[in-house]
Coordinates of C-alpha atoms and ligand atoms in Angstrom, one line a residue:
M104 CA 62.0 82.6 109.9
N105 CA 59.6 79.7 110.5
D106 CA 56.2 79.6 108.8
L107 CA 53.1 80.4 110.9
D108 CA 50.0 78.4 111.4
P109 CA 47.3 80.0 109.2
A110 CA 45.3 81.4 112.2
L111 CA 48.5 83.0 113.5
Q112 CA 49.5 84.3 110.0
R113 CA 46.1 86.1 109.9
V114 CA 46.8 87.7 113.3
F115 CA 50.3 88.7 112.1
Q116 CA 48.9 90.3 108.9
T117 CA 46.5 92.3 111.0
V118 CA 49.4 93.5 113.1
L119 CA 51.3 94.5 110.0
D120 CA 48.3 96.4 108.6
R121 CA 47.4 98.2 111.8
N122 CA 50.9 99.2 112.7
P123 CA 52.7 100.2 109.5
G124 CA 56.5 100.9 109.7
E125 CA 56.9 99.7 113.3
A126 CA 59.6 97.1 112.5
E127 CA 60.7 96.4 116.1
F128 CA 57.1 95.8 117.1
H129 CA 56.6 93.4 114.2
Q130 CA 59.8 91.6 115.1
A131 CA 58.7 91.1 118.7
V132 CA 55.2 89.9 117.7
R133 CA 56.6 87.6 115.1
E134 CA 58.9 85.8 117.5
V135 CA 56.0 85.2 120.0
L136 CA 53.7 83.9 117.2
E137 CA 56.3 81.5 115.9
S138 CA 56.5 80.0 119.4
L139 CA 52.7 79.7 119.6
N140 CA 52.6 77.5 116.5
A141 CA 53.1 74.6 119.0
V142 CA 50.2 75.9 121.2
V143 CA 47.3 76.6 118.9
A144 CA 47.1 73.0 117.7
R145 CA 46.5 71.8 121.3
H146 CA 44.4 74.8 122.4
P147 CA 41.9 76.0 119.8
E148 CA 40.1 78.0 122.5
Y149 CA 42.8 80.7 122.3
V150 CA 42.2 81.2 118.6
D151 CA 38.4 80.9 118.9
G152 CA 38.4 83.6 121.7
S153 CA 40.6 85.9 119.6
I154 CA 42.9 86.0 122.5
I155 CA 46.1 86.2 120.4
E156 CA 44.7 89.1 118.3
R157 CA 43.5 90.9 121.4
L158 CA 47.0 90.4 123.0
C159 CA 48.6 92.2 120.0
E160 CA 46.4 95.3 120.3
P161 CA 47.3 97.5 123.3
E162 CA 44.4 98.3 125.7
R163 CA 45.3 102.0 125.5
Q164 CA 48.0 104.1 123.8
L165 CA 48.8 107.6 125.0
M166 CA 50.9 110.2 123.1
F167 CA 51.3 113.7 124.3
R168 CA 53.3 117.0 124.0
V169 CA 56.1 117.6 126.6
P170 CA 57.3 121.3 126.4
W171 CA 60.2 122.4 128.6
T172 CA 62.7 125.2 128.8
D173 CA 66.5 124.7 128.8
D174 CA 69.0 126.6 130.9
Q175 CA 69.4 129.3 128.2
G176 CA 65.7 129.9 128.1
N177 CA 65.1 128.1 124.8
I178 CA 61.8 126.2 124.5
H179 CA 61.9 122.5 123.4
I180 CA 59.0 120.2 122.5
N181 CA 59.3 116.5 123.0
R182 CA 56.8 113.7 122.7
G183 CA 55.7 111.6 125.6
F184 CA 54.4 108.0 125.3
R185 CA 52.7 105.4 127.5
V186 CA 51.4 102.2 125.9
E187 CA 49.2 100.4 128.4
F188 CA 49.4 97.0 126.7
N189 CA 47.7 94.4 128.9
S190 CA 46.3 94.4 132.4
A191 CA 45.0 90.8 132.6
L192 CA 47.4 89.9 135.4
G193 CA 47.7 93.2 137.3
P194 CA 48.2 96.9 136.8
F195 CA 50.2 97.9 133.7
K196 CA 53.8 97.8 134.7
G197 CA 57.0 98.7 132.9
G198 CA 59.6 101.3 132.5
L199 CA 60.0 104.7 130.9
R200 CA 62.8 105.2 128.3
F201 CA 64.3 108.6 127.5
H202 CA 66.3 108.3 124.3
P203 CA 66.2 110.2 121.0
T204 CA 65.3 106.9 119.1
V205 CA 62.0 106.5 121.1
N206 CA 58.9 106.4 119.0
L207 CA 55.5 104.7 119.2
G208 CA 56.8 101.5 117.6
I209 CA 59.7 101.2 120.0
V210 CA 57.4 101.7 123.0
K211 CA 54.9 99.1 121.6
F212 CA 57.6 96.5 121.1
L213 CA 58.8 97.1 124.7
G214 CA 55.3 97.0 126.1
F215 CA 54.5 93.8 124.2
E216 CA 57.6 92.1 125.5
Q217 CA 56.8 93.3 129.0
I218 CA 53.4 91.4 129.1
F219 CA 55.2 88.1 128.8
K220 CA 58.2 89.0 131.0
N221 CA 56.0 90.2 133.8
A222 CA 53.9 87.0 133.6
L223 CA 57.1 84.9 133.8
T224 CA 57.9 86.5 137.2
G225 CA 54.8 84.8 138.7
L226 CA 53.9 88.2 140.3
P227 CA 50.6 90.1 139.7
I228 CA 51.7 92.7 137.1
G229 CA 50.4 93.5 133.7
G230 CA 52.5 95.0 130.8
G231 CA 53.1 98.5 129.7
K232 CA 55.9 100.8 128.6
G233 CA 56.5 104.5 128.0
G234 CA 59.1 107.2 127.5
S235 CA 60.1 110.1 125.4
D236 CA 62.4 111.1 122.5
F237 CA 64.1 113.5 125.0
D238 CA 67.9 113.0 125.1
P239 CA 69.2 113.5 128.7
K240 CA 72.9 113.4 127.5
G241 CA 74.6 116.7 128.2
R242 CA 71.6 118.2 130.0
S243 CA 72.0 119.7 133.4
D244 CA 70.2 118.4 136.4
A245 CA 67.9 121.4 136.3
E246 CA 66.9 120.7 132.7
V247 CA 66.3 117.0 133.4
M248 CA 64.1 118.1 136.4
R249 CA 62.0 120.5 134.3
F250 CA 61.6 117.9 131.6
C251 CA 60.5 115.2 134.1
Q252 CA 58.1 117.7 135.8
S253 CA 56.5 118.6 132.4
L254 CA 56.2 114.9 131.4
M255 CA 54.5 114.0 134.7
T256 CA 52.1 117.0 134.4
E257 CA 50.4 115.0 131.7
L258 CA 51.3 111.4 132.7
Y259 CA 50.0 111.7 136.3
R260 CA 46.3 111.4 135.2
H261 CA 46.9 108.0 133.6
I262 CA 48.9 106.2 136.3
G263 CA 48.4 105.0 139.9
E264 CA 49.2 102.2 142.2
Y265 CA 46.2 100.2 140.9
T266 CA 46.3 101.4 137.3
D267 CA 49.7 101.8 135.8
V268 CA 53.1 101.8 137.6
P269 CA 56.1 103.1 135.6
A270 CA 59.8 102.7 136.4
G271 CA 63.2 103.3 134.7
D272 CA 64.7 102.0 131.5
I273 CA 67.4 103.5 129.2
G274 CA 68.0 107.2 130.3
V275 CA 65.8 106.9 133.3
G276 CA 67.4 106.1 136.6
G277 CA 67.2 107.2 140.2
R278 CA 67.6 110.9 139.5
E279 CA 64.7 110.9 137.0
I280 CA 62.4 108.7 139.1
G281 CA 63.0 111.1 142.0
Y282 CA 61.9 114.1 139.9
L283 CA 58.9 112.2 138.5
F284 CA 57.8 111.1 141.9
G285 CA 58.1 114.6 143.4
Q286 CA 55.9 116.1 140.7
Y287 CA 53.3 113.3 141.0
K288 CA 53.1 113.8 144.8
R289 CA 52.8 117.6 144.3
I290 CA 50.0 117.4 141.7
T291 CA 47.9 114.8 143.3
N292 CA 48.5 115.7 147.0
R293 CA 49.0 112.0 147.7
Y294 CA 52.0 110.2 149.1
E295 CA 51.2 107.2 146.8
S296 CA 54.5 105.3 147.1
G297 CA 53.4 102.4 144.8
V298 CA 52.8 104.7 141.8
L299 CA 56.5 104.4 140.6
T300 CA 59.2 101.9 141.3
G301 CA 63.0 102.3 141.2
K302 CA 62.6 105.0 143.9
G303 CA 65.5 106.1 146.2
L304 CA 66.0 104.2 149.4
S305 CA 65.2 107.3 151.4
Y306 CA 61.6 107.5 150.1
G307 CA 60.1 104.1 149.5
G308 CA 62.6 102.4 147.1
S309 CA 63.5 98.8 147.5
Q310 CA 66.9 97.3 148.3
V311 CA 68.3 95.4 145.3
R312 CA 66.1 97.2 142.7
T313 CA 69.1 99.1 141.3
E314 CA 71.1 95.8 141.0
A315 CA 68.2 93.5 140.1
T316 CA 68.2 93.4 136.3
G317 CA 71.9 92.8 136.0
Y318 CA 72.0 90.4 138.9
G319 CA 69.0 88.5 137.6
T320 CA 70.5 88.1 134.2
V321 CA 73.6 86.5 135.6
I322 CA 71.5 84.2 137.9
F323 CA 69.6 83.1 134.8
A324 CA 72.9 82.3 133.1
R325 CA 74.0 80.4 136.2
E326 CA 70.9 78.3 136.0
M327 CA 71.3 77.6 132.3
L328 CA 74.9 76.5 132.7
A329 CA 73.9 74.3 135.6
T330 CA 71.8 72.2 133.2
R331 CA 75.1 71.2 131.5
N332 CA 77.0 70.9 134.8
Q333 CA 78.9 74.1 134.1
A334 CA 79.4 77.2 136.1
L335 CA 80.4 80.8 135.7
S336 CA 83.5 80.5 137.8
G337 CA 86.7 81.2 135.8
R338 CA 84.7 82.0 132.6
R339 CA 85.6 84.9 130.3
V340 CA 82.6 87.2 130.2
I341 CA 81.7 90.2 128.0
V342 CA 78.9 92.7 128.7
S343 CA 77.7 95.3 126.2
G344 CA 76.6 98.7 127.4
S345 CA 77.8 100.4 130.5
G346 CA 74.6 101.5 132.1
N347 CA 72.5 100.2 135.0
V348 CA 72.0 96.6 133.6
A349 CA 75.6 96.2 132.4
I350 CA 77.2 97.4 135.6
Y351 CA 75.4 95.1 137.9
A352 CA 75.6 92.1 135.5
A353 CA 79.4 92.6 135.6
Q354 CA 79.3 92.8 139.4
K355 CA 77.3 89.6 139.9
A356 CA 79.4 87.7 137.3
Q357 CA 82.5 88.7 139.3
Q358 CA 80.8 87.6 142.5
L359 CA 80.4 84.2 140.9
G360 CA 84.0 84.1 140.0
A361 CA 83.9 85.1 136.4
H362 CA 86.4 87.2 134.6
V363 CA 84.6 90.2 133.0
V364 CA 86.9 91.7 130.4
A365 CA 84.8 94.1 128.2
C366 CA 82.0 96.6 128.1
S367 CA 80.8 99.3 125.7
D368 CA 78.7 102.4 125.0
S369 CA 77.4 103.8 121.7
G370 CA 80.9 105.3 121.1
G371 CA 83.0 102.2 121.3
Y372 CA 84.2 99.5 123.6
V373 CA 86.8 98.8 126.3
V374 CA 88.8 95.7 126.8
D375 CA 90.3 95.5 130.3
E376 CA 92.3 92.3 130.7
D377 CA 92.7 93.0 134.5
G378 CA 88.9 92.6 134.7
I379 CA 86.4 95.5 134.7
D380 CA 86.7 97.6 137.8
V381 CA 83.0 97.9 138.6
D382 CA 83.4 100.5 141.3
L383 CA 85.4 102.8 138.9
L384 CA 82.9 102.1 136.1
R385 CA 80.0 103.1 138.4
Q386 CA 81.9 106.3 139.4
V387 CA 82.5 107.3 135.8
K388 CA 79.0 106.5 134.6
D389 CA 76.7 107.2 137.5
V390 CA 78.5 110.0 139.3
E391 CA 80.5 111.8 136.6
R392 CA 78.1 110.8 133.8
G393 CA 81.1 110.1 131.6
R394 CA 81.9 107.5 128.9
V395 CA 83.7 104.2 128.8
A396 CA 86.7 106.0 127.1
D397 CA 87.0 108.0 130.4
Y398 CA 87.1 104.7 132.3
A399 CA 89.8 103.3 130.0
A400 CA 92.0 106.4 130.5
R401 CA 92.2 105.6 134.2
R402 CA 93.1 101.9 133.9
P403 CA 96.6 100.7 133.1
K404 CA 95.8 97.8 130.8
A405 CA 92.5 98.9 129.4
V406 CA 92.3 99.6 125.7
H407 CA 89.5 101.7 124.2
H408 CA 88.3 101.0 120.7
E409 CA 86.5 103.8 119.0
G410 CA 83.5 102.4 117.2
G411 CA 83.8 98.7 116.2
S412 CA 82.0 95.8 117.8
V413 CA 82.4 94.5 121.4
W414 CA 81.3 91.1 120.0
D415 CA 84.7 90.7 118.3
V416 CA 86.3 90.2 121.8
P417 CA 86.6 86.4 122.4
C418 CA 84.5 85.2 125.4
E419 CA 82.6 82.2 126.7
I420 CA 79.7 84.0 128.2
A421 CA 78.1 87.1 126.5
L422 CA 75.7 89.4 128.2
P423 CA 74.2 92.0 125.8
C424 CA 73.0 94.8 128.1
A425 CA 72.6 97.9 125.8
T426 CA 69.7 98.0 123.4
Q427 CA 67.6 96.3 120.8
N428 CA 69.2 94.6 117.7
E429 CA 72.7 95.4 118.9
L430 CA 73.9 91.9 118.0
D431 CA 73.3 90.7 114.4
G432 CA 74.0 87.4 112.6
D433 CA 77.6 88.3 111.8
A434 CA 78.3 89.1 115.4
A435 CA 76.6 85.9 116.5
R436 CA 78.8 83.8 114.1
T437 CA 81.9 85.6 115.4
L438 CA 80.9 84.8 119.0
V439 CA 80.2 81.1 118.2
G440 CA 83.5 80.8 116.3
N441 CA 85.3 82.2 119.4
G442 CA 83.9 79.5 121.6
L443 CA 80.8 81.0 123.1
L444 CA 79.0 78.7 125.6
A445 CA 76.0 80.8 126.8
L446 CA 74.3 84.1 126.2
A447 CA 71.8 85.8 128.4
E448 CA 70.1 89.0 127.3
G449 CA 70.1 91.8 129.9
A450 CA 68.7 94.2 127.3
N451 CA 65.3 93.9 125.6
M452 CA 65.6 92.1 122.2
P453 CA 69.3 92.8 121.7
S454 CA 69.8 89.8 119.3
T455 CA 68.3 90.0 115.9
P456 CA 66.2 87.0 114.7
E457 CA 69.1 85.8 112.6
A458 CA 71.5 86.0 115.6
V459 CA 69.1 83.9 117.7
Q460 CA 68.9 81.3 114.9
V461 CA 72.7 81.2 114.7
F462 CA 73.0 80.6 118.5
Q463 CA 70.2 78.0 118.6
E464 CA 71.6 76.0 115.6
A465 CA 75.1 76.0 117.3
G466 CA 73.6 74.6 120.5
I467 CA 74.5 77.7 122.5
L468 CA 72.5 78.2 125.7
F469 CA 70.4 81.2 124.8
A470 CA 68.2 83.2 127.2
P471 CA 65.9 85.7 125.7
G472 CA 65.6 89.1 127.4
K473 CA 62.0 88.6 128.5
A474 CA 63.2 85.7 130.7
A475 CA 66.8 86.7 131.6
N476 CA 66.1 90.3 132.5
A477 CA 62.9 89.7 134.4
G478 CA 64.7 90.3 137.7
G479 CA 64.4 94.0 137.3
V480 CA 60.6 94.2 137.0
A481 CA 60.2 91.4 139.5
T482 CA 62.1 93.4 142.1
S483 CA 59.9 96.4 141.1
A484 CA 56.9 94.2 142.1
L485 CA 58.7 93.5 145.4
E486 CA 59.0 97.3 145.8
M487 CA 55.2 97.6 145.3
Q488 CA 54.6 94.8 147.9
Q489 CA 56.8 96.7 150.4
N490 CA 55.0 100.0 149.6
A491 CA 51.5 98.4 150.0
S492 CA 52.4 97.0 153.4
R493 CA 54.4 100.1 154.4
D494 CA 57.4 98.0 155.1
S495 CA 61.0 97.7 153.9
W496 CA 63.1 94.6 153.7
H497 CA 66.8 94.1 154.2
F498 CA 69.2 93.6 151.3
D499 CA 69.9 90.0 151.9
H500 CA 66.3 89.0 152.2
T501 CA 65.4 90.9 149.0
E502 CA 68.3 89.4 147.1
K503 CA 67.2 85.9 148.2
R504 CA 63.7 86.6 146.9
L505 CA 65.2 87.8 143.6
D506 CA 67.4 84.7 143.3
Q507 CA 64.4 82.4 143.9
I508 CA 62.3 84.3 141.4
M509 CA 65.0 83.8 138.7
V510 CA 65.3 80.1 139.5
D511 CA 61.5 79.9 139.1
V512 CA 61.6 81.8 135.8
H513 CA 64.2 79.5 134.5
Q514 CA 62.2 76.5 135.6
R515 CA 59.0 77.7 134.0
C516 CA 60.8 78.3 130.6
A517 CA 62.5 74.9 130.8
E518 CA 59.3 73.0 131.6
A519 CA 57.2 74.7 128.9
A520 CA 59.9 74.0 126.3
D521 CA 59.9 70.3 127.4
T522 CA 56.1 70.1 127.4
Y523 CA 55.9 71.5 123.9
G524 CA 58.6 69.3 122.5
Q525 CA 61.5 71.8 122.3
P526 CA 63.8 71.0 125.1
G527 CA 66.5 73.6 125.8
N528 CA 64.7 76.2 123.7
Y529 CA 64.3 79.1 126.2
V530 CA 62.7 81.3 123.6
A531 CA 59.8 78.9 123.0
G532 CA 59.6 78.1 126.7
A533 CA 59.4 81.8 127.8
N534 CA 56.8 82.7 125.2
I535 CA 54.6 79.6 125.7
S536 CA 54.6 79.6 129.5
S537 CA 53.8 83.3 129.8
F538 CA 51.3 83.3 127.0
M539 CA 49.3 80.5 128.6
Q540 CA 49.1 82.4 131.9
V541 CA 48.0 85.7 130.3
A542 CA 45.6 83.9 127.9
D543 CA 43.8 82.0 130.6
A544 CA 43.3 85.2 132.6
M545 CA 41.9 86.9 129.5
L546 CA 39.6 84.1 128.8
A547 CA 38.3 84.2 132.4
H548 CA 37.6 88.0 132.1
G549 CA 35.4 87.7 129.0
V550 CA 35.5 89.8 125.9
I551 CA 36.9 93.1 127.2
Ligands
NDP76 P1 71.1 102.9 130.8 O1 70.6 104.1 130.2 O2 71.5 102.8 132.2 O3 72.3 102.3 129.9 C1 72.1 102.1 128.5 C2 73.5 101.6 127.9 O4 73.2 101.1 126.6 C3 74.5 102.7 127.8 O5 75.8 102.2 127.9 C4 74.2 103.2 126.4 O6 75.3 103.8 125.8 C5 73.9 101.9 125.7 N1 73.0 102.2 124.5 C6 71.7 102.7 124.7 N2 71.2 102.9 123.5 C7 72.1 102.5 122.6 C8 72.2 102.5 121.2 N3 71.1 102.9 120.4 N4 73.3 102.1 120.6 C9 74.4 101.7 121.4 N5 74.4 101.7 122.7 C10 73.3 102.1 123.3 O7 70.0 101.8 130.5 P2 69.7 100.3 131.2 O8 71.0 99.7 131.6 O9 68.7 100.5 132.2 O10 69.0 99.5 130.0 C11 69.8 98.7 129.1 C12 68.9 97.7 128.4 O11 68.3 96.9 129.4 C13 67.7 98.3 127.6 O12 67.5 97.4 126.5 C14 66.6 98.2 128.6 O13 65.3 98.1 128.0 C15 66.9 96.9 129.3 N6 66.3 96.6 130.6 C16 66.5 97.5 131.6 C17 65.9 97.3 132.9 C18 66.2 98.2 134.0 O14 65.8 97.8 135.1 N7 66.8 99.3 133.9 C19 65.1 96.1 133.1 C20 65.0 95.2 132.0 C21 65.6 95.5 130.8 P3 75.3 105.4 125.6 O15 75.5 106.0 126.9 O16 76.5 105.7 124.6 O17 74.0 105.7 124.9
2IT77 O1 62.3 96.4 130.7 C1 62.1 96.3 131.9 O2 61.7 95.3 132.4 C2 62.3 97.5 132.7 N1 62.7 98.5 132.2 C3 61.9 97.5 134.2 C4 60.4 97.7 134.3 C5 60.0 97.9 135.8 O3 58.8 98.2 135.9 O4 60.7 97.7 136.7

């Protein structure tokens, strides 16, 4: 950990005091503040205007009861969350996560990261995040529908095309967004397409949104490698996770000629030396709602490892696409020892601070999630654009937009890192570039 400038240390202490026990939120704030060390010396106006302290305090935090009935008639009570973190650049924007580990601190860390990620896209979206401690695993479609309807029965009053626009995240995909949208439409009696993104293509969704996060992560990796005159072609790649982001990261890496040999879930990992069969993985995960072990059982050379760490598998490119803090210092040292060249985070904050330090000290190209996975929310903003103009674009056109957005995100990070004397440091570049944009808008809006 680096020391903080005294003004930033005071802000950090306030965050610790106001948000006790929220370790992931503290971690996310600390990382941004460390990057801002380089900024406050040149820009005292951000400290004088209490911009940084205001940025660390959400504009609004919602927490509510979500009762629902299972197929046997038992009543369950979950907790729903929406943290509307910052709307300086546009309506609050960010996903909903359904996972038993969701609590206020997790939602706050994700909402905080989202502010900076969304600014990096260059599109007019503020930052927010939400979700529930509901566990969709093993639940029937009817149970998931009733849960989504109950959640929306409270959430609807807080969201809207110009207010707050949720989307998916862990445990929330096309099925859940469909149920949520249906209930919003019914309660409000409005066909307000732009209230949610990640919608199905039959009712206002955008081409490429499903693929966008994984595709964008690989495009960012492509751009980083290009700075060293390297490419993905022929490289050995590992993704972690086997959900939405992992599947499409694997697909794009393969399109660029890479050899993707492993993926994982919370039960273990699979090594498939023939290369991951993305169509089969999608069938097992999306259609059958199965596990990577089920995938391995259908592939001749695939080996499933119960438990263990996917990061033990040697690779040149690593794409963590599962969850926060899934890759620690030991895993980072193993990866570096095995010849890692580059790592792009498809997940949000998957590398621990120690792991990031290991990568940076080893000179590995390292892309933080808020930059590398920004393609998902960026394509959500393209979905909002299409909804607002009652239009829908073709796949190729939308993918070209995504590609250019990721090239621009990479460029913004690289330039800010150079300007503030840390060339090649994408963590500093991402935090500084996005912070300046949000901070300038906040200064312009006055003390609100
Ligand atoms: P999915 O629900 O589709 O997939 C999540 C994957 O991660 C599953 O393989 C899951 O395994 C694994 N996973 C989740 N939680 C844990 C855990 N606690 N320990 C081990 N493995 C875990 O989610 P997404 O692919 O959408 O999201 C993955 C990551 O990407 C998250 O960090 C999310 O915030 C981030 N992200 C997602 C975006 C999107 O557009 N969807 C956009 C930007 C970032 P299992 O099934 O065993 O739980
Ligand atoms: O973390 C993220 O950027 C997302 N889960 C996507 C958010 C969005 O609004 O598309």
